[in-house]
Every structure is written in structure tokens, then in C-alpha cells.
XYZ file of C-alpha atoms in Angstrom:
416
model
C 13.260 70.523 -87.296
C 13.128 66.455 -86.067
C 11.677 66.604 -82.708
C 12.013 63.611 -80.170
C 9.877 63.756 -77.289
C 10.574 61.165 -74.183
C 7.994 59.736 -72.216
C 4.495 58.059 -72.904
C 2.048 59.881 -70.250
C -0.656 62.793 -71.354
C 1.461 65.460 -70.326
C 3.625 63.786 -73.572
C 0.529 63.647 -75.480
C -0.159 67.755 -75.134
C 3.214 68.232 -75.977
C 3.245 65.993 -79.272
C -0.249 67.243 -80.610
C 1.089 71.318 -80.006
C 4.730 70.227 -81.933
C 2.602 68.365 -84.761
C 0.759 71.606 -85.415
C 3.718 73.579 -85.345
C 4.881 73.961 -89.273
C 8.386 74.226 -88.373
C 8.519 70.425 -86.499
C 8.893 68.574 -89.801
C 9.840 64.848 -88.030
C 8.280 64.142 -84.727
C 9.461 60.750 -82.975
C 8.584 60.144 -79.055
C 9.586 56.959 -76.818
C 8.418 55.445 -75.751
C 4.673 57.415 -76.464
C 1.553 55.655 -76.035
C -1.471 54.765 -78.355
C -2.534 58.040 -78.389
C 0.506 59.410 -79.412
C 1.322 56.746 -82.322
C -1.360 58.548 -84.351
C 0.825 62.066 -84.133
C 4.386 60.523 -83.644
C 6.475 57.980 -84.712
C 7.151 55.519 -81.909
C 10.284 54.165 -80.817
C 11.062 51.643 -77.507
C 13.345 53.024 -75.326
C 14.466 52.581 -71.338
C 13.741 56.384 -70.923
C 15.609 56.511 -67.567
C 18.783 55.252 -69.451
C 20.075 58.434 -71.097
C 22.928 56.082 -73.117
C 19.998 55.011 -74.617
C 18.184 58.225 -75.179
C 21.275 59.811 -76.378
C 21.810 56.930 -79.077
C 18.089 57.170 -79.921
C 18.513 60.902 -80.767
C 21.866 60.770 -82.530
C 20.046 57.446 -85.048
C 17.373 60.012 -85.450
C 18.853 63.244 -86.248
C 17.111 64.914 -83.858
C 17.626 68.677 -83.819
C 15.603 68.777 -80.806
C 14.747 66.519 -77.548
C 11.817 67.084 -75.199
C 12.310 65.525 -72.049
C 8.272 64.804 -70.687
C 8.604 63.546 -67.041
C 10.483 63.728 -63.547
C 12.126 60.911 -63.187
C 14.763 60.711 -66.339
C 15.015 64.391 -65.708
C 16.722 63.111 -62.191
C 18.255 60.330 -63.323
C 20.179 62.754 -65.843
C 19.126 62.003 -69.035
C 19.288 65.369 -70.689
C 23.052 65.130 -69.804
C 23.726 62.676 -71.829
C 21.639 64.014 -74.739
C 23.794 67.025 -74.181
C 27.066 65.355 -74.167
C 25.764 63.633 -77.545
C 25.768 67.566 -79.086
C 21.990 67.665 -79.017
C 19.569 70.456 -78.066
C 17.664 69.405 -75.012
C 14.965 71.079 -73.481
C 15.103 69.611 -69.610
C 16.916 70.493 -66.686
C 20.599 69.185 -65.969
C 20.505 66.104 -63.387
C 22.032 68.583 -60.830
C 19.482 71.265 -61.591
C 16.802 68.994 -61.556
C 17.589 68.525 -57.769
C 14.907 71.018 -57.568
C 12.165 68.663 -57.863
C 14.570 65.517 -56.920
C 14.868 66.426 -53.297
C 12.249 68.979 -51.580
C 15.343 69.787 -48.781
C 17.043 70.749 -52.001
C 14.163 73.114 -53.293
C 13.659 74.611 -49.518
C 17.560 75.420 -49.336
C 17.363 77.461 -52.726
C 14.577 78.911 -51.442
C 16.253 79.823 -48.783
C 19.048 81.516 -50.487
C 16.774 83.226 -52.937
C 14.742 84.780 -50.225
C 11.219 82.789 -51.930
C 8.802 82.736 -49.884
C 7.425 79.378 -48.704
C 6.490 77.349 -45.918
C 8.178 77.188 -42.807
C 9.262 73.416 -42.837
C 11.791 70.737 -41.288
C 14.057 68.445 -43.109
C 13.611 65.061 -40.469
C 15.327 61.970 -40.374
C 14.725 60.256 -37.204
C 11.226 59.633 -35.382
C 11.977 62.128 -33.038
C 12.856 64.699 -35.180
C 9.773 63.492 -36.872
C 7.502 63.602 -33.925
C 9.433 67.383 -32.877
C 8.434 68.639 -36.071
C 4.645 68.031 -36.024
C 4.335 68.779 -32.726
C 6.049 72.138 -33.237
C 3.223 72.712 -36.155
C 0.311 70.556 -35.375
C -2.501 70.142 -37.587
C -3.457 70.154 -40.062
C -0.270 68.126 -40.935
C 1.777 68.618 -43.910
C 3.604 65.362 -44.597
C 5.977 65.583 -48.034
C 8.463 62.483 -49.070
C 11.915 64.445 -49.943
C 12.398 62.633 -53.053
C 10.101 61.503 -56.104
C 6.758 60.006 -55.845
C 4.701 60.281 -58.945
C 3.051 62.726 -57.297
C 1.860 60.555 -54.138
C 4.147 61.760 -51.420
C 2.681 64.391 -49.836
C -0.023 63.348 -47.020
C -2.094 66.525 -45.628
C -4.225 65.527 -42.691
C -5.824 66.261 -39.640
C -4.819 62.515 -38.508
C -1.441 63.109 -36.295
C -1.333 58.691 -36.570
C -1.184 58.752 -40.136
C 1.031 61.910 -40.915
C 3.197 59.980 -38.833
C 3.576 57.174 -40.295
C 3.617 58.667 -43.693
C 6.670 60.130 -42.238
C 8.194 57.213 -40.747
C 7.498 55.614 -44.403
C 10.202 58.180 -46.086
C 13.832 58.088 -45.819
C 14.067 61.688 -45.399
C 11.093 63.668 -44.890
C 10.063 67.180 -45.274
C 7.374 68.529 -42.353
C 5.849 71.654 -43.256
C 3.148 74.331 -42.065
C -0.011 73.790 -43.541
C -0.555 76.579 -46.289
C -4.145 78.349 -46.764
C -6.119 79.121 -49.941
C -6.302 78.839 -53.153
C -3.651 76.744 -55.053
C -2.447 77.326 -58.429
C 0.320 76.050 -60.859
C 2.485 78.743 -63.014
C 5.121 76.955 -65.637
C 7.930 78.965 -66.998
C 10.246 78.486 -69.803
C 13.792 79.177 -68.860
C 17.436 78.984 -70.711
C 18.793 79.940 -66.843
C 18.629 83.422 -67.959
C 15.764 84.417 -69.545
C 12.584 83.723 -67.978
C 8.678 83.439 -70.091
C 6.414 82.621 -67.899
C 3.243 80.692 -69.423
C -0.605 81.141 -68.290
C -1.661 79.751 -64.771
C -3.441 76.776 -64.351
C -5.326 75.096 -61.308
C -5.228 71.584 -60.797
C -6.973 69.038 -58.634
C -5.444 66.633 -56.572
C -8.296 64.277 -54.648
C -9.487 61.429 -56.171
C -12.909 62.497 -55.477
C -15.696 65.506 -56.021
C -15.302 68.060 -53.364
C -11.612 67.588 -52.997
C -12.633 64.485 -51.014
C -10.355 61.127 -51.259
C -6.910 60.427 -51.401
C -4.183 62.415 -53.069
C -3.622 61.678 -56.469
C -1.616 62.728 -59.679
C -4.261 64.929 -60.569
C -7.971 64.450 -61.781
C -8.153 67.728 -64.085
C -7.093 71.263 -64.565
C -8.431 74.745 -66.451
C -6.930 77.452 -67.653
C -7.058 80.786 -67.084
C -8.184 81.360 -63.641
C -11.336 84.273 -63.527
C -10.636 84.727 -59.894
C -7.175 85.331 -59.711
C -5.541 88.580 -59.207
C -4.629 89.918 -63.196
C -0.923 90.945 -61.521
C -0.334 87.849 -60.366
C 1.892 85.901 -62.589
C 4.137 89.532 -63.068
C 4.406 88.942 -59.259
C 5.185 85.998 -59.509
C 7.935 86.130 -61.714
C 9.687 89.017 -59.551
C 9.590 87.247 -56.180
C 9.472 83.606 -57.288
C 10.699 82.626 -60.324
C 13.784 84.905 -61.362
C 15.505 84.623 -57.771
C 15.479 81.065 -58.227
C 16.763 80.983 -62.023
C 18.858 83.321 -60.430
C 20.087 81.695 -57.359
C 20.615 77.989 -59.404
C 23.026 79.919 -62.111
C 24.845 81.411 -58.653
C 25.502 78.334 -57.963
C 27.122 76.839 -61.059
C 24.049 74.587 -61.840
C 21.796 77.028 -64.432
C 18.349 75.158 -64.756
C 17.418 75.360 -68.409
C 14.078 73.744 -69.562
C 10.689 74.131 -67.579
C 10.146 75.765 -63.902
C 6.778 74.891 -62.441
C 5.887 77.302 -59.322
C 3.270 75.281 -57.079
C 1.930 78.135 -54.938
C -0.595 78.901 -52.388
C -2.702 82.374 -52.414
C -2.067 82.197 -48.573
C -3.397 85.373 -47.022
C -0.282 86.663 -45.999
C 0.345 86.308 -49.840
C 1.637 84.043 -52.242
C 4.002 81.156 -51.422
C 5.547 77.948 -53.037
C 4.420 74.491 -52.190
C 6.777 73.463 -54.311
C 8.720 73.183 -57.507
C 8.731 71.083 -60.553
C 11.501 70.660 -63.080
C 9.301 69.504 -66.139
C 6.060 70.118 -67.530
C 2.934 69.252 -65.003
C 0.276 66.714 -66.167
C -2.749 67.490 -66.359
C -1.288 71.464 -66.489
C -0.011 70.985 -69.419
C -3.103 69.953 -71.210
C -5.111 73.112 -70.941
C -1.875 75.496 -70.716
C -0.700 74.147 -74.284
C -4.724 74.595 -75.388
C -4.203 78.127 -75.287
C -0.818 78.787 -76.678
C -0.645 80.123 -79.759
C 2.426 80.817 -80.516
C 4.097 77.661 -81.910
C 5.552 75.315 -79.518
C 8.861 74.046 -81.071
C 10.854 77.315 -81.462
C 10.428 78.534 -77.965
C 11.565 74.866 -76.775
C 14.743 75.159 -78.893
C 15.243 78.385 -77.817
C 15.230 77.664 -74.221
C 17.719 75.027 -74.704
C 19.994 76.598 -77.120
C 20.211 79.521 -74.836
C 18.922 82.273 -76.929
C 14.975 82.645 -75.376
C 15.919 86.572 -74.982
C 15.094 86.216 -79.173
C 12.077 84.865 -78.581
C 8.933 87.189 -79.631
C 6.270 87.417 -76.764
C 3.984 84.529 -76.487
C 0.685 84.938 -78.102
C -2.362 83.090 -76.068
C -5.982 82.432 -77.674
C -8.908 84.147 -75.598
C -10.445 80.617 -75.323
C -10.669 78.824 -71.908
C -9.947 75.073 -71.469
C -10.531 72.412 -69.297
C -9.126 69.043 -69.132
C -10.933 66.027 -67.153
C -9.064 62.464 -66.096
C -10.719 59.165 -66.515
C -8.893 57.305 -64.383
C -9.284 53.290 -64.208
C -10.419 51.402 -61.300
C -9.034 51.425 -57.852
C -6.868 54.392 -59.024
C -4.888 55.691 -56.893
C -4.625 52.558 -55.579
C -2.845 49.651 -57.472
C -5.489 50.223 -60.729
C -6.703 47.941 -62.902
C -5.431 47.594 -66.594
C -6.164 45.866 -69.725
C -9.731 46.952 -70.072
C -11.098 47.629 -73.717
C -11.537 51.702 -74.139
C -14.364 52.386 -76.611
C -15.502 55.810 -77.621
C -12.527 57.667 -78.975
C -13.411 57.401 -82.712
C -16.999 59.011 -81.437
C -15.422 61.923 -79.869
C -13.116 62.378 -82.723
C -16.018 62.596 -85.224
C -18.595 64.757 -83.063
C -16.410 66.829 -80.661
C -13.575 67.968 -82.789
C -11.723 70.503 -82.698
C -13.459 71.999 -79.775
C -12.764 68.353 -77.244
C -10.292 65.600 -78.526
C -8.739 62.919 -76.000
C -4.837 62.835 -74.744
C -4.259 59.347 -73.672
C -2.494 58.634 -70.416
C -1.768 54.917 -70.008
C -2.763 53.503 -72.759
C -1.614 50.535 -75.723
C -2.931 48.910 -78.355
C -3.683 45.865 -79.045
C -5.025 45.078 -82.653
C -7.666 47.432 -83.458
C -8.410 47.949 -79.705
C -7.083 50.665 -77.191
C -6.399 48.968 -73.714
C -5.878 50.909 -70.691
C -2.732 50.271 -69.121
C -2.176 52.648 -66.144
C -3.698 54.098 -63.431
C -4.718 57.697 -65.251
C -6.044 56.980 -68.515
C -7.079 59.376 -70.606
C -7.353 63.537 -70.107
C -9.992 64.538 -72.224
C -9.533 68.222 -72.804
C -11.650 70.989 -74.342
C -11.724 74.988 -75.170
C -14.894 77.418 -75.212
C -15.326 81.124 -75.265
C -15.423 80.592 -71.141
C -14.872 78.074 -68.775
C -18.680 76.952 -68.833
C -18.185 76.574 -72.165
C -15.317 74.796 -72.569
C -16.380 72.539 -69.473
C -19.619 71.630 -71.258
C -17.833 70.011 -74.253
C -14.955 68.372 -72.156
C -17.490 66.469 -70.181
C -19.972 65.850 -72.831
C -16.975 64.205 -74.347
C -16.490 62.188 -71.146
C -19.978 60.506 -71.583
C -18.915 58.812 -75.026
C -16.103 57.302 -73.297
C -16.268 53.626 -72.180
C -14.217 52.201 -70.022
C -15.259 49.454 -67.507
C -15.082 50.720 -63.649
C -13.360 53.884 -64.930
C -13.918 56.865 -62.633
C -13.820 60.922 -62.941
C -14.028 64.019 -60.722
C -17.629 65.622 -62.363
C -16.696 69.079 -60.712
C -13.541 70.106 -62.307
C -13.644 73.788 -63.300
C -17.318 73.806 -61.701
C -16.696 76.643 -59.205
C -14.508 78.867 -61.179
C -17.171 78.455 -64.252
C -19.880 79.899 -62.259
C -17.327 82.936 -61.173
């Protein structure tokens, strides 16, 4: 099978290293990948928001498969037009993809599919605006309605800067503030069939102690000790299948990958919100674990037939992934700088840490960095100790002028 994956981040990365290892991918292209992902992929340049262009790219390749990687050609409609072009897409219709595209969207199919989330107002005006978190008070939930890399959503105590967070956003979602424990579930879905994969936690702050601003994440591990063993089963029943459900109701199946955002709230669990693609850095331990083969569930999903597909298999290891971000990040970051390290790690911490780049090129011999999360260097160990030793003792070869990581990713659940 020729594989074409779209996008350049780490979440791309995770996805090319599991299809290289799977012995039925025998061609595996991405655009418009990274430096990282040259040594795994062929690399092609692409406009991956123009799906003309993605279409064309996938018909000159033969590709029997196409992997869409992030949000934004997902809602621009790109796997559309890879699907008008007679190719297998795994990735969410533009109208499905809606989901993550607007969060009035998501809270309406919520709705309708009786999931249970927030209590929340769609606003549009400063008084709505000012109604709404008044009505709630703090702490304030403050989430953009459309994309934002992952930077829309404000949660503070500060009523002056939820405010003007909101007053920043055309249309703006204000919601109660959910309590405890957040993790991430991803599914794979053809719109019938739902496999749900293992749970992940993330974390969003720039800084240790969930200090700092909101980012696009600064880590993740995989699985989570604490968490109740029936959770993803419940999951699935009150989450995930109403809401496959409830999209194929309404004319516009969602076929590629669901990602649940949800709060252990102690009146239960409840969606933050949805994703329509894979979730970086999720994705980097999730895919650490899976052992079944990547490629034939994808194809599955989008040829329709994942009610074929064999239960997933899952290695006992735990992993953990850590960001190096560069300077300033999330701020406007600095780029360009030389990253040195990478051949060290490959020679003394494979296969138990290796490095997905993030935004990264080459130039010459030399990796640059050229966004604002680098690299996610990830690693597996019998536990999450373990598997957090090597991940950061992989970290400390890594060079990168003014770079910056969390140092407590995992730290809490490891000692559980």
C-alpha cells in the first residue's frame, strides 16, 4: 500500500514512523513533512490547505491511502477533494469536521446526542458576553468558536481578561468551569463502527505546575494508573457512539479520527471538547503502544469496513513524550537556531527514546528549528517511571539555544 500523509508537525511524525514499521505500507510520501520525517518519508511541497492540490499530489502518486495530520485542511475540506479524486482518505468530511471547526457546532450535537458537557453560551455581542460570565463567574471559561492552534481557550480567575479574550473572538463560546482530572480518548471511526484507542493525558501550560500560559501542549503519557479501568467502555457508550451516531443522523457521517477531551468532573465524566484529527502530543505516546499495525486500521476506517478489523493489540509498555519548545514559545518563538544532539540520542537511547520533530528543516547537514514546538522526544518503559527516565535523559542531549521544557510531565502519575 502507498501511503501519503499531509502535514509536517510531530503528530505527522508519530504517524509516519508507526506506517514505516507497518510491513504492509510499501511507499510512504508526506507533504509537506519536516526534517524529521524526510528520514522515514519521501517529501513532497504542497499548499496542504488546497485540497486541488492534495488531490493531484495523491492521484501523481498512486496513493492507495491518504492520512490527513492536522485541523485546519481537515476544515478547509481537503479530504473532499481527495475523495472526489477516488482515493481512500482517512479524515473527516469538511462538513463533519464542523465538529472541531466551530465549538457552537460541537455543543449543538452534543445537544442532540444527549453528551454530557458543560453548560455553555454561544455569545456574539459584549453584552451577551458580559451576561454569560456573570451568569457563571469564575473561574472563567473563555473558548474562541473556531480554530486556534490550540490557543483559544483562556481559563482564568481574571473577569478583565476573560473578557477581553472574548471580545477578541468573532463568536465566542462561555462555558462553566469543569473540575478534575483531564484526559484525551481518540477513536477510529468509519461513522459506524467505533475502536476506541488507549487514553492519554496531556499538558497544556507552558510551565511546571500547570503554571503559564496555555499552549499546544508540552507532553503527554500513556496509560493513565489512576484512572478508572471502565472508563474508556464508558466512554464509548455515553460519548462517543451517540455522537458517531447523531453526525450519520444528520447526513454528515464523520469518518476518520474522534478525539473526546473530557473532564473526570465529580458529577462524572464530561467533554471539553472534540477534535476531528489526531491530537499532538497524544498521538506520540498513544501510537508508542499500538501494536497492531497502523495502516490497515486507517484504510479500514476510510473504506468503511472497520467492523473487519481484528481487535487492537496494545504493548504493556508505558510512554511518555516531552516538548522542547523554542524560545518565547507560546509567544511569537524564535526560529532558525542550530539543533544538535539528535544523532546522540539516536545512537545511545534507541529503541527505548528516539525524537519526533515538530518544526523543524534542514539546512545542509544542520537541523534548524523553525516553529514554536520543536521537537517531542518520546520514550517507553515497563512503567511510567521508567519510560519517563529515558524520555528526559534523552532531553539532556538535546541542544537547542533558549529552548525550554515542562521537567514534570508524567511526574505525578509515575509516583502513583
Amino acid at each position: 500500500m502507498k501511503v501519503l500523509v499531509i502535514g509536517g508537525g510531530a503528530r505527522e511524525h508519530a504517524l509516519c514512523r508507526s506506517l514505516s514499521l507497518d510491513p504492509d505500507v510499501t511507499a510512504l510520501h508526506c507533504a509537506p513533512g519536516n526534517a524529521g520525517i524526510a528520514e522515514v518519508a519521501e517529501l513532497h511541497p504542497v499548499d496542504q490547505l488546497d485540497g486541488a492540490a492534495v488531490a493531484s499530489l495523491a492521484t501523481e502518486l498512486g496513493a492507495e491511502l491518504v492520512v490527513v495530520g492536522p485541523e485546519a485542511p481537515l476544515v478547509a475540506g481537503v479530504a473532499d477533494a481527495v475523495r472526489a479524486a477516488g482515493i481512500p482518505v482517512f479524515g473527516p468530511s469538511q462538513e463533519a469536521a464542523q465538529l472541531e471547526g466551530s465549538k457552537a457546532f460541537a455543543k449543538d450535537v452534543m445537544a442532540a446526542a444527549g453528551v454530557p458537557t458543560a453548560r455553555s453560551y454561544v455569545c456574539t455581542t459584549p453584552e451577551e458576553i458580559d451576561e454569560a460570565l456573570d451568569a457563571f463567574g469564575a473561574p472563567y471559561v473563555v473558548k474562541d468558536d473556531g480554530l486556534a492552534a490550540g490557543k483559544g481557550v483562556v481559563v482564568t480567575e481574571d473577569l478583565e481578561q476573560a473578557r477581553a479574550h472574548a471580545l477578541a473572538c468573532d463568536r465566542v463560546v462561555i462555558e462553566e468551569y469543569l473540575d478534575g482530572p483531564e484526559v484525551s480518548l481518540f477513536a477510529i471511526t468509519d461513522g459506524v463502527t467505533v475502536l476506541p484507542l488507549q487514553p492519554a493525558q496531556d499538558f497544556k501550560r507552558a510551565l511546571d505546575g500547570d503554571e503559564g500560559p496555555n499552549t499546544g501542549g508540552m507532553g503527554a503519557y500513556s496509560p493513565l494508573p489512576w484512572a478508572d479501568p471502565k472508563l474508556v467502555d464508558e466512554v464509548m457508550e455515553t460519548v462517543l457512539l451517540p455522537t458517531v451516531d447523531e453526525l450519520r443522523r444528520r447526513g454528515t457521517p464523520f469518518s476518520g479520527l474522534l478525539y473526546a477531551g473530557l473532564a473526570l468532573t465529580s458529577r462524572g465524566v464530561r467533554v471539553i471538547e472534540f477534535n476531528a484529527r489526531f491530537g499532538d502530543p497524544e498521538t506520540q505516546v498513544v501510537l508508542a503502544r499500538l501494536r497492531t499495525p497502523l495502516g490497515g486500521v486507517l484504510l479500514n476506517a476510510a473504506n468503511g469496513t472497520l467492523a473487519d478489523q481484528a481487535p487492537l493489540a496494545w504493548r504493556d509498555e508505558a510512554a511518555v513524550t516531552v516538548v522542547v519548545a523554542s524560545h518565547n514559545y507560546p509567544g511569537t518563538p524564535r526560529t532558525g537556531d542550530p539543533i544538535e544532539g539528535l544523532a546522540e540520542v539516536a545512537e545511545q537511547d534507541a529503541p527505548h527514546a528516539y525524537v519526533l520533530h515538530a518544526g523543524t528543516k534542514r539546512d545542509g547537514d544542520t537541523v534548524l528549528s523553525a516553529g514554536g514546538r520543536v521537537l517531542s522526544v518520546t520514550a517507553t518503559g515497563t512503567d511510567l517511571a521508567e519510560a519517563r527516565e529515558r524520555a528526559y535523559a534523552a532531553v539532556g542531549r538535546i541542544r537547542l539555544d533558549g529552548s525550554q521544557h515542562r521537567t514534570d510531565i508524567a511526574l505525578k502519575a509515575a509516583g502513583a
